[in-house]
Each structure stands twice: as C-alpha cells, then as structure tokens.
Amino acid sequence: MELFTKLRSRLSLILLTCCIVLSACSSNVTSNTTTSTTNGESYKAGTYTGSAEGKNGEMSVEVTFSDTEITSIEVKQGSETEGLAHPALEKIPASIVEGQSLAVDVISGATVTSNAIIDAVADCIQQAGGDVEKLRTKAIVKNGVNEEITTEVVVVGGGASGSAAALKASENGAKVIVIETTASPAEQGTMAGGMFATNSSEQVEKGETVDPQ
C-alpha cells in the first residue's frame, strides 16, 4: 500500500511537470505571434478621402486599405499645372503603394505637388488608424541597375541653355546624352516657350515646323 502511494505521488509530480512545460511552450508561441503582428502595419480596411494644399489649390486623394496594406491611391481633385505636375501625379502614388511608405522621393520641378499628395495620403492613413510618423521614416530599399553607355558629348543640366547646346551638338553629328533631374527637358522653359521663338515667321518662311508637344 505504501509502495502504491509513493508511485502515485511520483506519477502526479511527473504529470504536473509536463503541464508546466507545455504551458510555457504555449506561452512562448503566443508571445511570438503577437510580436510578429505588432511589427507589421495595421489599418481599418476601407476607402478614405484625404486632402492637402497643392501648388494651385487643394488636392484630394482616395486611398484604399486592406487590414495590412495600402492597396491603391487615386488623385481625385486638383488644379496643378498640366505638364509639370503630371509626373508627380503618376509616380508619387505608385511609389507609396510599392514601398508601403511615405518616405518617397519627390519629383524635381513638382515638389509642392509631390508633397501635397504625400500629405493627403497621410491624412487617409491617420483616418484608417495607421502610424503616419512611422511611415514617414520607413526606409525604401532601392535596387539600382548599372548600365554602360557610350557617347561623345554629355550635357549636365537640360535647361534652356543645356537643351540648346545638346541640340546644336546633335545637329553637328555628335552622340549626345543630357542629364536632367526635373520631370522634362528645358526645366521651367516648358512653361516659357516664347523665348524659344517657336513657329516664328522665319521658321514659317523656311518651311520648318515645330511639334507643339
């Protein structure tokens, strides 16, 4: 009888130990799962509208969220300058969705428009319960591509004088590359066509035509 009692006590002790170990394992699994969820982004799924002040007035965007991601961004309203603002309207929303971050590069020549889109999206993120400050500093990994190009003339800066220099070199038969940071060649010259005297009486007399685009 005494032996049976001792065996029963030992068995109970072993079972208790197993329960404690299993409980600890279960606790660790739960903790790891929670950490993983906390490290990701979290939103109230749906579509939200946000706005911010652009170059020529208020701009509004419509942003759609899943529970964990920004799925789409559409610029709904704005009176930004046609031509100059287009690259920002196209590239900024795409970059935010691709990187799931607000820390995207603004478009040179359309800085105000770029920042207005970012701020309007930030407004939507806040409405959806996201962490705006975290997304403003979230680094985006960029994978560049190395490319070797052979040329004879490199013009750094595609403004009015740079564009004219590149055109003249090209007319003289040289292979030319123009390096420009803004959205289009000629920089602000795109909005000051008068100084280029396009479609002048002299050009018309010579039968030269200029593409208005």
PDB file of C-alpha atoms in Angstrom:
ATOM      1  CA  MET A   1       0.000   0.000   0.000  1.00  0.00           C
ATOM      2  CA  GLU A   2       2.809   2.334   0.918  1.00  0.00           C
ATOM      3  CA  LEU A   3       4.574   1.499  -2.355  1.00  0.00           C
ATOM      4  CA  PHE A   4       1.433   2.270  -4.342  1.00  0.00           C
ATOM      5  CA  THR A   5       1.098   5.647  -2.599  1.00  0.00           C
ATOM      6  CA  LYS A   6       4.707   6.565  -3.459  1.00  0.00           C
ATOM      7  CA  LEU A   7       4.214   5.579  -7.108  1.00  0.00           C
ATOM      8  CA  ARG A   8       1.038   7.619  -7.312  1.00  0.00           C
ATOM      9  CA  SER A   9       2.817  10.656  -5.841  1.00  0.00           C
ATOM     10  CA  ARG A  10       5.688  10.352  -8.307  1.00  0.00           C
ATOM     11  CA  LEU A  11       3.271   9.968 -11.214  1.00  0.00           C
ATOM     12  CA  SER A  12       1.379  13.076 -10.125  1.00  0.00           C
ATOM     13  CA  LEU A  13       4.647  15.014  -9.907  1.00  0.00           C
ATOM     14  CA  ILE A  14       5.644  13.935 -13.421  1.00  0.00           C
ATOM     15  CA  LEU A  15       2.258  14.931 -14.830  1.00  0.00           C
ATOM     16  CA  LEU A  16       2.448  18.321 -13.090  1.00  0.00           C
ATOM     17  CA  THR A  17       5.908  18.942 -14.549  1.00  0.00           C
ATOM     18  CA  CYS A  18       4.672  18.093 -18.052  1.00  0.00           C
ATOM     19  CA  CYS A  19       1.775  20.502 -17.678  1.00  0.00           C
ATOM     20  CA  ILE A  20       4.115  23.322 -16.631  1.00  0.00           C
ATOM     21  CA  VAL A  21       6.435  22.694 -19.599  1.00  0.00           C
ATOM     22  CA  LEU A  22       3.546  22.592 -22.080  1.00  0.00           C
ATOM     23  CA  SER A  23       2.109  25.776 -20.598  1.00  0.00           C
ATOM     24  CA  ALA A  24       5.444  27.550 -21.010  1.00  0.00           C
ATOM     25  CA  CYS A  25       5.721  26.411 -24.633  1.00  0.00           C
ATOM     26  CA  SER A  26       2.212  27.627 -25.355  1.00  0.00           C
ATOM     27  CA  SER A  27       3.020  30.988 -23.778  1.00  0.00           C
ATOM     28  CA  ASN A  28       6.107  31.384 -25.970  1.00  0.00           C
ATOM     29  CA  VAL A  29       4.167  30.620 -29.145  1.00  0.00           C
ATOM     30  CA  THR A  30       1.531  33.197 -28.271  1.00  0.00           C
ATOM     31  CA  SER A  31       4.179  35.802 -27.490  1.00  0.00           C
ATOM     32  CA  ASN A  32       5.986  35.258 -30.800  1.00  0.00           C
ATOM     33  CA  THR A  33       2.760  35.504 -32.773  1.00  0.00           C
ATOM     34  CA  THR A  34       1.862  38.776 -31.088  1.00  0.00           C
ATOM     35  CA  THR A  35       5.284  40.261 -31.810  1.00  0.00           C
ATOM     36  CA  SER A  36       5.037  39.341 -35.482  1.00  0.00           C
ATOM     37  CA  THR A  37       1.626  41.008 -35.800  1.00  0.00           C
ATOM     38  CA  THR A  38       2.762  44.120 -33.953  1.00  0.00           C
ATOM     39  CA  ASN A  39       5.777  44.603 -36.257  1.00  0.00           C
ATOM     40  CA  GLY A  40       3.507  44.832 -39.369  1.00  0.00           C
ATOM     41  CA  GLU A  41       1.208  47.678 -40.364  1.00  0.00           C
ATOM     42  CA  SER A  42      -2.408  47.644 -39.269  1.00  0.00           C
ATOM     43  CA  TYR A  43      -5.316  49.563 -40.820  1.00  0.00           C
ATOM     44  CA  LYS A  44      -9.089  49.702 -40.692  1.00  0.00           C
ATOM     45  CA  ALA A  45      -9.842  48.261 -44.128  1.00  0.00           C
ATOM     46  CA  GLY A  46     -11.802  50.539 -46.428  1.00  0.00           C
ATOM     47  CA  THR A  47     -11.539  53.571 -48.721  1.00  0.00           C
ATOM     48  CA  TYR A  48     -10.796  57.028 -47.346  1.00  0.00           C
ATOM     49  CA  THR A  49     -10.554  60.525 -48.827  1.00  0.00           C
ATOM     50  CA  GLY A  50      -7.863  62.988 -47.738  1.00  0.00           C
ATOM     51  CA  SER A  51      -6.781  66.438 -48.869  1.00  0.00           C
ATOM     52  CA  ALA A  52      -3.832  68.839 -48.742  1.00  0.00           C
ATOM     53  CA  GLU A  53      -2.858  72.168 -50.284  1.00  0.00           C
ATOM     54  CA  GLY A  54      -1.142  71.864 -53.665  1.00  0.00           C
ATOM     55  CA  LYS A  55       0.577  74.437 -55.874  1.00  0.00           C
ATOM     56  CA  ASN A  56      -2.630  75.847 -57.342  1.00  0.00           C
ATOM     57  CA  GLY A  57      -5.169  74.900 -54.687  1.00  0.00           C
ATOM     58  CA  GLU A  58      -6.492  71.978 -52.700  1.00  0.00           C
ATOM     59  CA  MET A  59      -5.783  68.445 -53.863  1.00  0.00           C
ATOM     60  CA  SER A  60      -7.697  65.360 -52.774  1.00  0.00           C
ATOM     61  CA  VAL A  61      -6.858  61.682 -52.963  1.00  0.00           C
ATOM     62  CA  GLU A  62      -8.782  58.461 -52.450  1.00  0.00           C
ATOM     63  CA  VAL A  63      -6.835  55.700 -50.702  1.00  0.00           C
ATOM     64  CA  THR A  64      -7.948  52.096 -50.271  1.00  0.00           C
ATOM     65  CA  PHE A  65      -6.582  49.912 -47.450  1.00  0.00           C
ATOM     66  CA  SER A  66      -6.678  46.233 -46.593  1.00  0.00           C
ATOM     67  CA  ASP A  67      -6.076  45.199 -42.981  1.00  0.00           C
ATOM     68  CA  THR A  68      -2.305  45.348 -43.506  1.00  0.00           C
ATOM     69  CA  GLU A  69      -1.548  47.321 -46.694  1.00  0.00           C
ATOM     70  CA  ILE A  70      -2.208  50.402 -48.779  1.00  0.00           C
ATOM     71  CA  THR A  71      -3.703  48.798 -51.883  1.00  0.00           C
ATOM     72  CA  SER A  72      -4.430  51.773 -54.157  1.00  0.00           C
ATOM     73  CA  ILE A  73      -4.156  55.564 -54.360  1.00  0.00           C
ATOM     74  CA  GLU A  74      -6.055  57.759 -56.806  1.00  0.00           C
ATOM     75  CA  VAL A  75      -5.733  61.537 -57.133  1.00  0.00           C
ATOM     76  CA  LYS A  76      -9.331  62.743 -57.381  1.00  0.00           C
ATOM     77  CA  GLN A  77      -9.104  66.527 -57.481  1.00  0.00           C
ATOM     78  CA  GLY A  78      -6.547  69.220 -58.170  1.00  0.00           C
ATOM     79  CA  SER A  79      -5.739  72.137 -60.454  1.00  0.00           C
ATOM     80  CA  GLU A  80      -1.999  71.622 -60.782  1.00  0.00           C
ATOM     81  CA  THR A  81      -0.137  72.893 -63.844  1.00  0.00           C
ATOM     82  CA  GLU A  82      -0.535  70.463 -66.718  1.00  0.00           C
ATOM     83  CA  GLY A  83       2.756  69.034 -67.890  1.00  0.00           C
ATOM     84  CA  LEU A  84       4.798  69.977 -64.835  1.00  0.00           C
ATOM     85  CA  ALA A  85       2.597  68.160 -62.321  1.00  0.00           C
ATOM     86  CA  HIS A  86       1.864  65.034 -64.367  1.00  0.00           C
ATOM     87  CA  PRO A  87       4.970  63.041 -63.315  1.00  0.00           C
ATOM     88  CA  ALA A  88       4.161  63.661 -59.642  1.00  0.00           C
ATOM     89  CA  LEU A  89       0.504  62.697 -60.080  1.00  0.00           C
ATOM     90  CA  GLU A  90       1.609  59.440 -61.680  1.00  0.00           C
ATOM     91  CA  LYS A  91       4.754  58.444 -59.787  1.00  0.00           C
ATOM     92  CA  ILE A  92       4.129  59.519 -56.170  1.00  0.00           C
ATOM     93  CA  PRO A  93       1.008  57.347 -55.620  1.00  0.00           C
ATOM     94  CA  ALA A  94       2.686  54.374 -57.346  1.00  0.00           C
ATOM     95  CA  SER A  95       5.836  54.756 -55.219  1.00  0.00           C
ATOM     96  CA  ILE A  96       3.843  54.906 -51.967  1.00  0.00           C
ATOM     97  CA  VAL A  97       1.907  51.743 -52.820  1.00  0.00           C
ATOM     98  CA  GLU A  98       5.026  49.905 -53.963  1.00  0.00           C
ATOM     99  CA  GLY A  99       7.115  50.821 -50.908  1.00  0.00           C
ATOM    100  CA  GLN A 100       4.234  50.941 -48.381  1.00  0.00           C
ATOM    101  CA  SER A 101       5.923  54.100 -47.125  1.00  0.00           C
ATOM    102  CA  LEU A 102       5.517  57.884 -47.186  1.00  0.00           C
ATOM    103  CA  ALA A 103       9.297  58.382 -47.385  1.00  0.00           C
ATOM    104  CA  VAL A 104       9.275  58.535 -51.183  1.00  0.00           C
ATOM    105  CA  ASP A 105      11.368  60.849 -53.365  1.00  0.00           C
ATOM    106  CA  VAL A 106       9.525  63.958 -54.534  1.00  0.00           C
ATOM    107  CA  ILE A 107       9.599  64.867 -58.217  1.00  0.00           C
ATOM    108  CA  SER A 108      12.020  67.688 -59.093  1.00  0.00           C
ATOM    109  CA  GLY A 109      10.102  70.558 -60.654  1.00  0.00           C
ATOM    110  CA  ALA A 110       6.888  69.424 -58.950  1.00  0.00           C
ATOM    111  CA  THR A 111       7.946  69.456 -55.298  1.00  0.00           C
ATOM    112  CA  VAL A 112       4.850  71.206 -53.944  1.00  0.00           C
ATOM    113  CA  THR A 113       2.525  68.861 -55.829  1.00  0.00           C
ATOM    114  CA  SER A 114       4.509  65.826 -54.655  1.00  0.00           C
ATOM    115  CA  ASN A 115       4.340  66.895 -51.009  1.00  0.00           C
ATOM    116  CA  ALA A 116       0.621  67.665 -51.303  1.00  0.00           C
ATOM    117  CA  ILE A 117      -0.070  64.110 -52.491  1.00  0.00           C
ATOM    118  CA  ILE A 118       2.047  62.658 -49.673  1.00  0.00           C
ATOM    119  CA  ASP A 119       0.265  64.804 -47.061  1.00  0.00           C
ATOM    120  CA  ALA A 120      -3.170  63.904 -48.432  1.00  0.00           C
ATOM    121  CA  VAL A 121      -2.300  60.194 -48.270  1.00  0.00           C
ATOM    122  CA  ALA A 122      -1.024  60.731 -44.713  1.00  0.00           C
ATOM    123  CA  ASP A 123      -4.445  62.177 -43.864  1.00  0.00           C
ATOM    124  CA  CYS A 124      -6.067  58.962 -45.112  1.00  0.00           C
ATOM    125  CA  ILE A 125      -3.589  56.788 -43.206  1.00  0.00           C
ATOM    126  CA  GLN A 126      -4.473  58.594 -39.996  1.00  0.00           C
ATOM    127  CA  GLN A 127      -8.188  58.075 -40.658  1.00  0.00           C
ATOM    128  CA  ALA A 128      -7.512  54.364 -41.201  1.00  0.00           C
ATOM    129  CA  GLY A 129      -5.710  54.095 -37.870  1.00  0.00           C
ATOM    130  CA  GLY A 130      -2.201  53.758 -39.332  1.00  0.00           C
ATOM    131  CA  ASP A 131       1.047  55.111 -37.876  1.00  0.00           C
ATOM    132  CA  VAL A 132       1.796  58.179 -40.017  1.00  0.00           C
ATOM    133  CA  GLU A 133       5.085  59.087 -38.328  1.00  0.00           C
ATOM    134  CA  LYS A 134       6.406  55.549 -38.739  1.00  0.00           C
ATOM    135  CA  LEU A 135       5.543  55.536 -42.445  1.00  0.00           C
ATOM    136  CA  ARG A 136       7.176  58.956 -42.968  1.00  0.00           C
ATOM    137  CA  THR A 137      10.503  57.465 -41.866  1.00  0.00           C
ATOM    138  CA  LYS A 138      10.139  53.927 -43.221  1.00  0.00           C
ATOM    139  CA  ALA A 139      13.132  53.314 -45.488  1.00  0.00           C
ATOM    140  CA  ILE A 140      12.526  52.077 -49.018  1.00  0.00           C
ATOM    141  CA  VAL A 141      15.044  49.628 -50.433  1.00  0.00           C
ATOM    142  CA  LYS A 142      16.090  50.624 -53.941  1.00  0.00           C
ATOM    143  CA  ASN A 143      17.744  48.230 -56.357  1.00  0.00           C
ATOM    144  CA  GLY A 144      19.612  50.207 -58.988  1.00  0.00           C
ATOM    145  CA  VAL A 145      20.758  48.837 -62.327  1.00  0.00           C
ATOM    146  CA  ASN A 146      24.247  49.504 -63.685  1.00  0.00           C
ATOM    147  CA  GLU A 147      24.278  50.402 -67.360  1.00  0.00           C
ATOM    148  CA  GLU A 148      27.230  51.378 -69.555  1.00  0.00           C
ATOM    149  CA  ILE A 149      26.519  53.966 -72.254  1.00  0.00           C
ATOM    150  CA  THR A 150      28.954  55.229 -74.877  1.00  0.00           C
ATOM    151  CA  THR A 151      28.613  58.819 -76.077  1.00  0.00           C
ATOM    152  CA  GLU A 152      30.645  61.762 -77.351  1.00  0.00           C
ATOM    153  CA  VAL A 153      29.042  64.676 -75.513  1.00  0.00           C
ATOM    154  CA  VAL A 154      27.473  64.772 -72.045  1.00  0.00           C
ATOM    155  CA  VAL A 155      25.396  67.840 -71.168  1.00  0.00           C
ATOM    156  CA  VAL A 156      24.729  68.175 -67.425  1.00  0.00           C
ATOM    157  CA  GLY A 157      21.534  70.165 -66.953  1.00  0.00           C
ATOM    158  CA  GLY A 158      18.774  70.141 -69.547  1.00  0.00           C
ATOM    159  CA  GLY A 159      17.523  73.673 -69.026  1.00  0.00           C
ATOM    160  CA  ALA A 160      17.175  76.246 -71.787  1.00  0.00           C
ATOM    161  CA  SER A 161      20.916  76.608 -72.439  1.00  0.00           C
ATOM    162  CA  GLY A 162      21.633  72.903 -71.870  1.00  0.00           C
ATOM    163  CA  SER A 163      18.897  71.855 -74.290  1.00  0.00           C
ATOM    164  CA  ALA A 164      20.166  74.324 -76.898  1.00  0.00           C
ATOM    165  CA  ALA A 165      23.741  73.059 -76.506  1.00  0.00           C
ATOM    166  CA  ALA A 166      22.638  69.430 -76.809  1.00  0.00           C
ATOM    167  CA  LEU A 167      20.539  70.207 -79.886  1.00  0.00           C
ATOM    168  CA  LYS A 168      23.410  72.019 -81.601  1.00  0.00           C
ATOM    169  CA  ALA A 169      25.859  69.191 -80.845  1.00  0.00           C
ATOM    170  CA  SER A 170      23.365  66.673 -82.207  1.00  0.00           C
ATOM    171  CA  GLU A 171      22.853  68.729 -85.374  1.00  0.00           C
ATOM    172  CA  ASN A 172      26.623  68.636 -85.858  1.00  0.00           C
ATOM    173  CA  GLY A 173      26.545  64.844 -85.799  1.00  0.00           C
ATOM    174  CA  ALA A 174      27.672  64.126 -82.235  1.00  0.00           C
ATOM    175  CA  LYS A 175      26.209  61.436 -79.992  1.00  0.00           C
ATOM    176  CA  VAL A 176      24.722  63.368 -77.070  1.00  0.00           C
ATOM    177  CA  ILE A 177      23.402  62.496 -73.606  1.00  0.00           C
ATOM    178  CA  VAL A 178      21.572  65.076 -71.477  1.00  0.00           C
ATOM    179  CA  ILE A 179      21.419  64.576 -67.696  1.00  0.00           C
ATOM    180  CA  GLU A 180      18.456  66.347 -66.095  1.00  0.00           C
ATOM    181  CA  THR A 181      16.802  65.921 -62.682  1.00  0.00           C
ATOM    182  CA  THR A 182      13.454  67.561 -63.417  1.00  0.00           C
ATOM    183  CA  ALA A 183      10.487  65.840 -64.982  1.00  0.00           C
ATOM    184  CA  SER A 184      11.184  67.024 -68.534  1.00  0.00           C
ATOM    185  CA  PRO A 185      13.896  68.691 -70.632  1.00  0.00           C
ATOM    186  CA  ALA A 186      14.098  72.512 -70.619  1.00  0.00           C
ATOM    187  CA  GLU A 187      13.082  72.656 -66.925  1.00  0.00           C
ATOM    188  CA  GLN A 188      10.948  75.781 -66.456  1.00  0.00           C
ATOM    189  CA  GLY A 189      11.400  76.519 -70.145  1.00  0.00           C
ATOM    190  CA  THR A 190       8.472  74.172 -70.737  1.00  0.00           C
ATOM    191  CA  MET A 191       6.273  76.989 -69.430  1.00  0.00           C
ATOM    192  CA  ALA A 192       8.131  79.779 -71.264  1.00  0.00           C
ATOM    193  CA  GLY A 193       8.064  78.764 -74.900  1.00  0.00           C
ATOM    194  CA  GLY A 194       8.141  82.372 -76.089  1.00  0.00           C
ATOM    195  CA  MET A 195      11.876  82.695 -75.527  1.00  0.00           C
ATOM    196  CA  PHE A 196      12.464  79.830 -77.953  1.00  0.00           C
ATOM    197  CA  ALA A 197      10.573  81.722 -80.670  1.00  0.00           C
ATOM    198  CA  THR A 198       8.870  78.567 -81.871  1.00  0.00           C
ATOM    199  CA  ASN A 199       6.775  78.855 -85.028  1.00  0.00           C
ATOM    200  CA  SER A 200       8.359  82.235 -85.728  1.00  0.00           C
ATOM    201  CA  SER A 201       7.875  83.990 -89.063  1.00  0.00           C
ATOM    202  CA  GLU A 202      11.421  82.980 -90.037  1.00  0.00           C
ATOM    203  CA  GLN A 203      10.672  79.306 -89.371  1.00  0.00           C
ATOM    204  CA  VAL A 204       7.433  79.534 -91.325  1.00  0.00           C
ATOM    205  CA  GLU A 205       9.256  81.090 -94.294  1.00  0.00           C
ATOM    206  CA  LYS A 206      11.790  78.245 -94.260  1.00  0.00           C
ATOM    207  CA  GLY A 207       9.023  75.660 -94.053  1.00  0.00           C
ATOM    208  CA  GLU A 208      10.161  74.448 -90.618  1.00  0.00           C
ATOM    209  CA  THR A 209       7.506  73.064 -88.307  1.00  0.00           C
ATOM    210  CA  VAL A 210       7.569  72.586 -84.543  1.00  0.00           C
ATOM    211  CA  ASP A 211       5.707  69.855 -82.688  1.00  0.00           C
ATOM    212  CA  PRO A 212       3.558  71.670 -80.078  1.00  0.00           C
ATOM    213  CA  GLN A 213       4.036  68.705 -77.729  1.00  0.00           C
TER     214      GLN A 213
END
